[in-house]
Coordinates of C-alpha atoms in Angstrom, one line a residue:
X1 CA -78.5 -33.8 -8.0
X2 CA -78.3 -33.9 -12.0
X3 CA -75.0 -33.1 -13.0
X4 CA -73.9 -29.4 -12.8
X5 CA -72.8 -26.9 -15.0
X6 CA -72.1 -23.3 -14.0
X7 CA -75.5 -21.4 -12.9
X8 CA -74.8 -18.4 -14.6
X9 CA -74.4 -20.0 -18.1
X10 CA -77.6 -21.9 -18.3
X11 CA -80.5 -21.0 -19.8
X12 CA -83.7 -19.7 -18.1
X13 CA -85.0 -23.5 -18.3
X14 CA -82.1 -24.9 -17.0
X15 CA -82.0 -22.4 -14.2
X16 CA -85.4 -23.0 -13.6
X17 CA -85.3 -26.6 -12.9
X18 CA -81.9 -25.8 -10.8
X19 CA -83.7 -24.2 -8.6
X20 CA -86.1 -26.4 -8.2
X21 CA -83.9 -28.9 -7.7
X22 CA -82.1 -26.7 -4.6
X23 CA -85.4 -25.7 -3.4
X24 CA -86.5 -29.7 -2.9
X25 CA -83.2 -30.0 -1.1
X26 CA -83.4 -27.0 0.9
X27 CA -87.2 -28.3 2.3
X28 CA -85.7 -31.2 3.4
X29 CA -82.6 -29.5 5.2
X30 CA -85.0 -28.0 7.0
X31 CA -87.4 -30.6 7.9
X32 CA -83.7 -32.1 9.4
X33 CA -84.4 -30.3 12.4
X34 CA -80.3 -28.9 12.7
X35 CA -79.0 -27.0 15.0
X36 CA -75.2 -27.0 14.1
X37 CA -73.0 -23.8 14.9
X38 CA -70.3 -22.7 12.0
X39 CA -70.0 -19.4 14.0
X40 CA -66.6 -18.3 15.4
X41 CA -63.3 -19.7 15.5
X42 CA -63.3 -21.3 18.6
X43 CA -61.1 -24.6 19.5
X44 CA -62.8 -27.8 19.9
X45 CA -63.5 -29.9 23.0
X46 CA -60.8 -32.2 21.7
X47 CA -58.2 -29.6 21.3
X48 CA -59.0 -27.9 24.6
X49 CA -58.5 -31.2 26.6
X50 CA -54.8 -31.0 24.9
X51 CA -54.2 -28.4 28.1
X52 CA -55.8 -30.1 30.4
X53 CA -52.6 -30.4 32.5
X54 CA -52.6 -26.9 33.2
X55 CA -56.1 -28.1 35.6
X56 CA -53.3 -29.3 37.8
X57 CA -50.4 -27.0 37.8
X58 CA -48.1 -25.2 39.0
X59 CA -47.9 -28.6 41.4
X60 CA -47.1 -26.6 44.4
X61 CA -44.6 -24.2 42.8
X62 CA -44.9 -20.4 42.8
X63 CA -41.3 -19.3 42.4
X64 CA -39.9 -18.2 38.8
X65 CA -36.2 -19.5 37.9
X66 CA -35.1 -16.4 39.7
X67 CA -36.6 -17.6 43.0
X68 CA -39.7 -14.3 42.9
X69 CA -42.6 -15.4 44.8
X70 CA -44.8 -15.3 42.2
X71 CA -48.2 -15.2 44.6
X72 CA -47.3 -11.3 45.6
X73 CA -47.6 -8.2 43.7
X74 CA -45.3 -7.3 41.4
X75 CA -43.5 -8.5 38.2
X76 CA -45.0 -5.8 35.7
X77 CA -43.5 -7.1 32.9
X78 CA -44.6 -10.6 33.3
X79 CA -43.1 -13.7 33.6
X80 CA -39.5 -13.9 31.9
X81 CA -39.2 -17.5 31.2
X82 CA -43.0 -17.1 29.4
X83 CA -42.1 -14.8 27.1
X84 CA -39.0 -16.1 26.2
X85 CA -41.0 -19.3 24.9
X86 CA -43.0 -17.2 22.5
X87 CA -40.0 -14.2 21.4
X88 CA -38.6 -16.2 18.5
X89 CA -42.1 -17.3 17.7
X90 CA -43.3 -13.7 17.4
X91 CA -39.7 -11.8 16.8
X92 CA -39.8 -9.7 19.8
X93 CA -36.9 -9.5 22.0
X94 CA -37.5 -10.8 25.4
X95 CA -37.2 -7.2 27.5
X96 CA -39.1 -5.9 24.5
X97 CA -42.1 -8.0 25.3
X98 CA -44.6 -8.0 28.0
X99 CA -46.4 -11.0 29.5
X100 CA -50.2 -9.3 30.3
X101 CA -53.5 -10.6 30.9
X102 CA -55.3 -13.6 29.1
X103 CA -56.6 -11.6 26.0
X104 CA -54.8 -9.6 23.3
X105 CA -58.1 -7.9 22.3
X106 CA -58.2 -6.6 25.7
X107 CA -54.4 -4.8 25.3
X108 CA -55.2 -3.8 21.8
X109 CA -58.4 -2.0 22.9
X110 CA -56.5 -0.4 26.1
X111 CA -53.9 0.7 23.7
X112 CA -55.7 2.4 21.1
X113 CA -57.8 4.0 24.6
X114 CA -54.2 4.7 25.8
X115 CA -53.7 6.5 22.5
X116 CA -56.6 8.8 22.1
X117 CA -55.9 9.9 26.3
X118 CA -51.9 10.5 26.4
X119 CA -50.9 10.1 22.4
X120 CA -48.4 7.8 20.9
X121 CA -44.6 8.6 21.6
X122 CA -43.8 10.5 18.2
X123 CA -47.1 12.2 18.5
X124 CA -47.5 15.6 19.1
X125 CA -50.9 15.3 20.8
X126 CA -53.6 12.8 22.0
X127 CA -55.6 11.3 19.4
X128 CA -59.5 12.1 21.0
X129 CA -60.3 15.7 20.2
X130 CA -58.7 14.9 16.5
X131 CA -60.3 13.0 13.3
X132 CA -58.9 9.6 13.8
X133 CA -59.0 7.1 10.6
X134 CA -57.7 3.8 10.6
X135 CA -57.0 1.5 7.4
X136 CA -58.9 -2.0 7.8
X137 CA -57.4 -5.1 5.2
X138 CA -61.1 -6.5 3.8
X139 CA -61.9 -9.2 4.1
X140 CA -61.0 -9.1 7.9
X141 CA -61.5 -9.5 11.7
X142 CA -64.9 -8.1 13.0
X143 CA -63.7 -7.3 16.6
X144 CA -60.6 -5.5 15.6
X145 CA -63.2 -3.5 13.3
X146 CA -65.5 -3.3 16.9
X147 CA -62.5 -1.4 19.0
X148 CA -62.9 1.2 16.3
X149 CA -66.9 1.7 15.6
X150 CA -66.9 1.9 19.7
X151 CA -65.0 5.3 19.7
X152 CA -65.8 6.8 16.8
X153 CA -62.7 6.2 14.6
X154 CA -63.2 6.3 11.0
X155 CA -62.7 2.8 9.4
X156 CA -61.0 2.8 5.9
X157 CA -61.4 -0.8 4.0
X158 CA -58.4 -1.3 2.2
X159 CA -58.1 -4.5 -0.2
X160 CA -56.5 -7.9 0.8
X161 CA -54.0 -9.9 -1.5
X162 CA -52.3 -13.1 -0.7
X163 CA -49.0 -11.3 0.2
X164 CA -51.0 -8.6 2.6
X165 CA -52.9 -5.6 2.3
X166 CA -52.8 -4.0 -1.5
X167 CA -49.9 -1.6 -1.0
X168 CA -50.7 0.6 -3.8
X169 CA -54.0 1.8 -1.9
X170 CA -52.3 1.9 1.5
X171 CA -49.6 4.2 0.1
X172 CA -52.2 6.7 -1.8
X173 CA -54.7 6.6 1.0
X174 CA -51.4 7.7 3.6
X175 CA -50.5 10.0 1.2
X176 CA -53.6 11.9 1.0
X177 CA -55.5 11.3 4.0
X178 CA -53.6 12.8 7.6
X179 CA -56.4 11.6 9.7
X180 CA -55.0 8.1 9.3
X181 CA -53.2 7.0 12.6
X182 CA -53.6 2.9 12.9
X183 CA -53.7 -0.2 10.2
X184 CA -55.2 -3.1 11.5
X185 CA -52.7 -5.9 10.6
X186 CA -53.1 -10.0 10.8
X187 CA -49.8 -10.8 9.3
X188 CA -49.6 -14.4 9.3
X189 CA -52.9 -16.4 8.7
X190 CA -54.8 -13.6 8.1
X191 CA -58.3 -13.9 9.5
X192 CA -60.4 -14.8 7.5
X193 CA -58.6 -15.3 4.1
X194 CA -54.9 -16.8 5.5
X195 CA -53.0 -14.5 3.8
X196 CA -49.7 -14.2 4.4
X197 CA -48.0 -11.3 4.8
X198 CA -45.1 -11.3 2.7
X199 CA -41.2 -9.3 3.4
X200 CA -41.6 -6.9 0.2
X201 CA -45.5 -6.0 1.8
X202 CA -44.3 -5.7 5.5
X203 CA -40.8 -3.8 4.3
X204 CA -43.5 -1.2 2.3
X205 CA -45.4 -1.1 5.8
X206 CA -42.9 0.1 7.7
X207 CA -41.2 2.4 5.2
X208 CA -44.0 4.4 3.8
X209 CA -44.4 7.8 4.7
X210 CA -47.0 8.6 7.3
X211 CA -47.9 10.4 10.0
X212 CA -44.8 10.6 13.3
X213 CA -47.8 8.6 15.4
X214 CA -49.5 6.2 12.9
X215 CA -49.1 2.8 14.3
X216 CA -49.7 -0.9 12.9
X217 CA -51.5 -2.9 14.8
X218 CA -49.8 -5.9 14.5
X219 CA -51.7 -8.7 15.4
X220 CA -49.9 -12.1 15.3
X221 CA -52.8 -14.3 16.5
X222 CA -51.7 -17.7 14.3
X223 CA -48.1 -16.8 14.2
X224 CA -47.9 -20.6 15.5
X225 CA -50.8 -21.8 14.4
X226 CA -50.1 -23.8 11.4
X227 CA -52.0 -26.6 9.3
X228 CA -49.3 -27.9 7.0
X229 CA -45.6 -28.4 6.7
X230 CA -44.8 -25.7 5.0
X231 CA -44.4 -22.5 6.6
X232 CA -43.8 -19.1 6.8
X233 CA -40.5 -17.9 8.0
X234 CA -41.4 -15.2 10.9
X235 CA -40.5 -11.8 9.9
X236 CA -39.6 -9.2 12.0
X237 CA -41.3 -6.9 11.8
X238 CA -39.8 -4.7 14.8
X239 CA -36.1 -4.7 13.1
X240 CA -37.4 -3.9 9.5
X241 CA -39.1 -0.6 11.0
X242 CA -35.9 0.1 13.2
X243 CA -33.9 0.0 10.1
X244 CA -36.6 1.9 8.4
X245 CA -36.2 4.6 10.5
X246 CA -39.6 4.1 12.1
X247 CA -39.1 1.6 15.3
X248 CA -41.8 2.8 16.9
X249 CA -44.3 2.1 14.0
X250 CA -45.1 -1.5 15.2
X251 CA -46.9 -2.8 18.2
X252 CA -47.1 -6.3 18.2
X253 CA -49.7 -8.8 19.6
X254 CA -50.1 -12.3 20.7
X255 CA -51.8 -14.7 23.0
X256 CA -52.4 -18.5 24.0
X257 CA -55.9 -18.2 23.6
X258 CA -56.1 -21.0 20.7
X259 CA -53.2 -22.5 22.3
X260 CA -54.2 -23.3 25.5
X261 CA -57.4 -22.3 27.2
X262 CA -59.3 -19.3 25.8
X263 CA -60.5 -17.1 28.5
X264 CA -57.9 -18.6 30.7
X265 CA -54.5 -18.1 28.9
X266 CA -51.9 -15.3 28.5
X267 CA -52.1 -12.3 26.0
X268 CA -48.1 -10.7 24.8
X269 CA -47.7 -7.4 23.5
X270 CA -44.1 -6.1 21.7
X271 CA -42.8 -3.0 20.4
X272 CA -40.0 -0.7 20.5
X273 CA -38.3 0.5 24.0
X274 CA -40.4 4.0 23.5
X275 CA -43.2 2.1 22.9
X276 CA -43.0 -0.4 25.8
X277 CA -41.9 2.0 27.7
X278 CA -45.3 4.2 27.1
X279 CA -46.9 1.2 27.3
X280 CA -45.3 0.5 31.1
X281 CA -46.0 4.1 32.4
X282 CA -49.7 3.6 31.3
X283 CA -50.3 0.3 32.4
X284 CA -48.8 1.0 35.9
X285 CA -51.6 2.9 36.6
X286 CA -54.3 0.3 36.1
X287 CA -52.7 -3.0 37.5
X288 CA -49.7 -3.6 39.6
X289 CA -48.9 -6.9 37.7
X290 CA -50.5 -9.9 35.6
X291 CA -51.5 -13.3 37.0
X292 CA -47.8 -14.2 37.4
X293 CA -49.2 -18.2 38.9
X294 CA -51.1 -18.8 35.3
X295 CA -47.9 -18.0 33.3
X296 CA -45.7 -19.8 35.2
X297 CA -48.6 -22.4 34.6
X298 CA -48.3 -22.2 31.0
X299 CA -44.4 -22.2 31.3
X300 CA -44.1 -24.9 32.9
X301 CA -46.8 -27.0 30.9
X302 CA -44.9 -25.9 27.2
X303 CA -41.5 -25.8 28.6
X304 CA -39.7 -24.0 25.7
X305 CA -40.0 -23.2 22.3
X306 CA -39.6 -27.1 21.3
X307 CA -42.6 -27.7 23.5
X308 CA -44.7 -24.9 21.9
X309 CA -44.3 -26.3 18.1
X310 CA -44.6 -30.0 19.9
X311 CA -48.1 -28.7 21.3
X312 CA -49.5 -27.3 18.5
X313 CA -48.6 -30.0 16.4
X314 CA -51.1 -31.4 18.5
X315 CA -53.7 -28.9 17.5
X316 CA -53.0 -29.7 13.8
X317 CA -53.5 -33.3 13.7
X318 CA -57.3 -32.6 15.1
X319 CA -58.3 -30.0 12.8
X320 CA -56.3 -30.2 9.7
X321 CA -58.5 -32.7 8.7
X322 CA -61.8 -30.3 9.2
X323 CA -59.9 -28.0 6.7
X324 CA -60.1 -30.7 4.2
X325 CA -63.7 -31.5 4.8
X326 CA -64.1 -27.8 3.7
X327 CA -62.2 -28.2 0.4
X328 CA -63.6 -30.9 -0.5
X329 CA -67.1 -30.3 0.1
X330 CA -66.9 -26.8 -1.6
X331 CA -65.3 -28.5 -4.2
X332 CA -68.1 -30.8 -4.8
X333 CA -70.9 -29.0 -3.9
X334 CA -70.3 -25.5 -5.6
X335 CA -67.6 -26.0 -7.3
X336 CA -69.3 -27.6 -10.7
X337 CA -72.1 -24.9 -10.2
X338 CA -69.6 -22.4 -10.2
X339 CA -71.4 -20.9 -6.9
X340 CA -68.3 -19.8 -5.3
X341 CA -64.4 -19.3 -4.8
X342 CA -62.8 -19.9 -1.5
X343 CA -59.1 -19.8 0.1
X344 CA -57.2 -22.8 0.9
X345 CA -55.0 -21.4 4.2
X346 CA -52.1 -23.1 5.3
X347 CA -52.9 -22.1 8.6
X348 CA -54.7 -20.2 11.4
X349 CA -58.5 -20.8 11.9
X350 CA -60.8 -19.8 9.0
X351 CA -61.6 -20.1 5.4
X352 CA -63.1 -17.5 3.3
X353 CA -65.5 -17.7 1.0
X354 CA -66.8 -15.7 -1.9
X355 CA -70.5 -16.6 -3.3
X356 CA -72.1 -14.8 -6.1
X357 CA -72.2 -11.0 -5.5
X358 CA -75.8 -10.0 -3.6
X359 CA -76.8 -13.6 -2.2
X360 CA -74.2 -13.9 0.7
X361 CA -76.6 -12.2 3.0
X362 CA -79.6 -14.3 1.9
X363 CA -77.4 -17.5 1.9
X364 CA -76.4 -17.1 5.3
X365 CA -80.0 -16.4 6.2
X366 CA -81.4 -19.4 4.4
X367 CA -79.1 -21.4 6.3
X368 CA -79.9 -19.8 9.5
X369 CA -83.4 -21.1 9.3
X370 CA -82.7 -24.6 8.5
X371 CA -80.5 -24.6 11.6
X372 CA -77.2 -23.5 10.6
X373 CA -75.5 -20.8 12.4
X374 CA -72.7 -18.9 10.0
X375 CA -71.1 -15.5 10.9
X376 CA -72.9 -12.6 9.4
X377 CA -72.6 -11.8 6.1
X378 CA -70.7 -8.6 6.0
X379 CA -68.9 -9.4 9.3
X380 CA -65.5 -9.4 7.5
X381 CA -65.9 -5.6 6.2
X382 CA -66.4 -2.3 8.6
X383 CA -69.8 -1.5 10.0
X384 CA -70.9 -5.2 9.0
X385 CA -70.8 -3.5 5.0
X386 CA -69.7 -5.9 2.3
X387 CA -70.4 -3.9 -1.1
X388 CA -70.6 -6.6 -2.7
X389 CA -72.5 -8.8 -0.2
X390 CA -70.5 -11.7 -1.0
X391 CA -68.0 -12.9 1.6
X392 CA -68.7 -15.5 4.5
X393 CA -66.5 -16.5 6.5
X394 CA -66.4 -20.4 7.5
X395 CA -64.8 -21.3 10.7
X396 CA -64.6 -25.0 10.6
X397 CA -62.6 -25.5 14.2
X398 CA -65.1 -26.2 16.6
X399 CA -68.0 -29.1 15.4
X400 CA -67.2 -32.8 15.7
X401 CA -66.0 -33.6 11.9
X402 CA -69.5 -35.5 11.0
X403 CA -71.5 -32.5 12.0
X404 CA -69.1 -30.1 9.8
X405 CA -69.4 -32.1 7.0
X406 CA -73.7 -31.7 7.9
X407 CA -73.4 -28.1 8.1
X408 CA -71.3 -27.8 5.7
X409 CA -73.2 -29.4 3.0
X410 CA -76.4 -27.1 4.5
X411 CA -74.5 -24.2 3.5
X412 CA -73.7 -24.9 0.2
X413 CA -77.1 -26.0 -0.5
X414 CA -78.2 -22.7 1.1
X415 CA -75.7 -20.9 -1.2
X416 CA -77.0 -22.7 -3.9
X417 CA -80.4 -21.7 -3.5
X418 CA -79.9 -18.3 -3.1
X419 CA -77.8 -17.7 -5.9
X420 CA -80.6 -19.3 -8.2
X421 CA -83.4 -17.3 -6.7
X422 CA -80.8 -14.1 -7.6
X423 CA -80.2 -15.1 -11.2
X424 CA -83.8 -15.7 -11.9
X425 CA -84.8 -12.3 -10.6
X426 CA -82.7 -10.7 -12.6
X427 CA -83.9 -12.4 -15.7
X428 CA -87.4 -11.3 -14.4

């Protein structure tokens, strides 16, 4: 292409034969014939055959380190040497963390079902029958947004920065607005941006004043999940709301789904002792214990703590390099057009990416028919509702490297297009 200069401060020629220029490259993306997948933030084949070993364990072994026979009922709480890999990792004492099933979206819904049943210790009353609000950090994670639209609780968006949610608009909104009972919460590698939350944010979280039963829903999804050498120093989050006065303000969440096998791995859930507690009393009713022979599969495939940062060292080396390809093909591609801004995380599994307000729905769309499949525009804000219609959200984990650097590029010269067609409409 002719060398770039931002679209929005050429002239009506210039834009003119920009788009021209995008809309010759666009034909041919789509005479390519792709059919490349940018969708969700999945792991690769590569890093999936990292776990491979767990095919073949536990070798014959079904007894935990306190001799339990681990292929009987039982052991609520799940297994003790699991969750003592992943407490420092997610700063949950050990009897303050539970060892569940093999997806944290599947605790987090149950809870927030738990919730609007029996109420929230603190609470004076179930939360169904009441007008339920929750705060959502935008951009952010569709199916945490999902738990909410299915029963009918009241999404408010609340602004990201790149220490946590804007704390300024959390306070005023708690401050005026009872019906607020839940704030979703990615702390570290915030999906989609990779925000991290920072002390000062996470001390205001705990301390503000709000309702006896509002909760965070603290969802530590990448709390190991890291892409550089630099890193975040966990916080924790469960002793700054004890000494707070609000210990029961937390409820922390985790699994090995990008760890290990998604679908097939364990899910962790932390809080306080009235919180676990509640959460034991509930839980007992639906399930007399976890799969107790998968997590002493994973325990004995990461061994300890050591073998956890070993593993996903593992997982960096494969797709650290597919976060470059990112940066350096926004960088060249929109970049000198000016036809976007995007984050550069240090960790977890996304990118986000902010094209030129009203075109991020079109751009995705244009790249959908030449054979590029991107999340929704929108999918990062409640009820799929960007108000600016300008945030996508790039998951680059999944393709083979040479086929996200294809789709990649297909994007940006979808994103290119659009934002021309945009800028000459409103020049009529």
């Amino acid at each position: 292409m002719t060398p770039a200069t931002p679209l929005t401060d050429l002239d009506t020629e210039a834009l003119r034969a920009a788009h021209a220029e995008f809309s010759r490259a666009y034909d041919e993306l789509k005479a390519s014939g792709l059919a490349l997948d940018l969708t969700r933030g999945k792991p690769s084949a590569e890093q999936l055959d990292l776990s491979n070993d767990l095919l073949h364990l536990p070798d014959g072994e079904y007894r935990d380190a306190a001799g339990t026979d681990l292929r009987n009922y039982g052991g609520p709480n799940g297994l003790p040497e699991l969750r003592s890999i992943f407490s420092d990792a997610l700063r949950v004492p050990v009897p303050q963390l539970l060892a569940l099933g093999n997806a944290s979206l599947t605790i987090m819904h149950d809870v927030i079902v738990q919730a609007l049943l029996y109420g929230v210790p603190g609470g004076e009353l179930p939360w169904a029958g009441q007008s339920i609000s929750f705060l959502a950090p935008v951009p952010g994670y569709d199916r945490h947004f999902t738990i909410c639209e299915r029963f009918g609780i009241r999404l408010i968006p609340v602004p990201m920065n790149d220490d946590g949610p804007d704390i300024e608009t959390v306070a005023s909104l708690l401050a005026t607005d009872d019906s607020i009972k839940g704030m979703w919460c990615v702390p570290v590698y915030s999906n989609p941006t990779g925000a991290v939350y920072s002390e000062e944010v996470v001390r205001a979280l705990v301390s503000l004043p709000a309702a006896p039963d509002f909760r965070l829903i603290w969802d530590n999804a990448y709390a190991v999940h890291h892409l550089t050498d630099k890193r975040p120093e966990p916080i924790d989050v469960l002793a700054l709301a004890a000494e707070a006065g609000n210990p029961d303000r937390p409820l922390v969440f985790a699994s090995t789904s990008k760890v290990t096998f998604p679908g097939a791995g364990v899910a962790f859930v932390g809080g306080s002792e009235a919180n676990i507690a509640w959460l034991q009393r509930n839980l007992g009713a639906q399930s007399i214990g976890p799969d107790k022979i998968n997590q002493l599969r994973h325990a004995t495939f990461l061994g300890d703590a050591d073998g956890l940062a070993a593993h996903m060292e593992k997982h960096r080396a494969i797709i650290a390099p597919k976060f470059d390809v990112v940066e350096e093909t926004f960088r060249t591609r929109l970049a000198p057009w000016g036809g976007g801004t995007w984050s550069a995380p240090k960790g977890g599994y996304f990118v986000s990416l902010d094209v030129l307000d009203g075109t991020a729905a079109r751009a995705v769309q244009l790249a959908k028919e030449a054979g590029i499949g991107v999340t929704p525009a929108g999918a990062t804000f409640p009820y799929g509702e960007d108000p600016r219609d300008a945030n996508i959200r790039i998951a680059p984990t999944f393709p083979p490297i040479d086929e996200l650097r294809t789709a990649l590029d297909g994007l940006c010269t979808a994103i290119l297009l659009a934002e021309a067609e945009a800028l000459l409409a409103e020049r009529g």
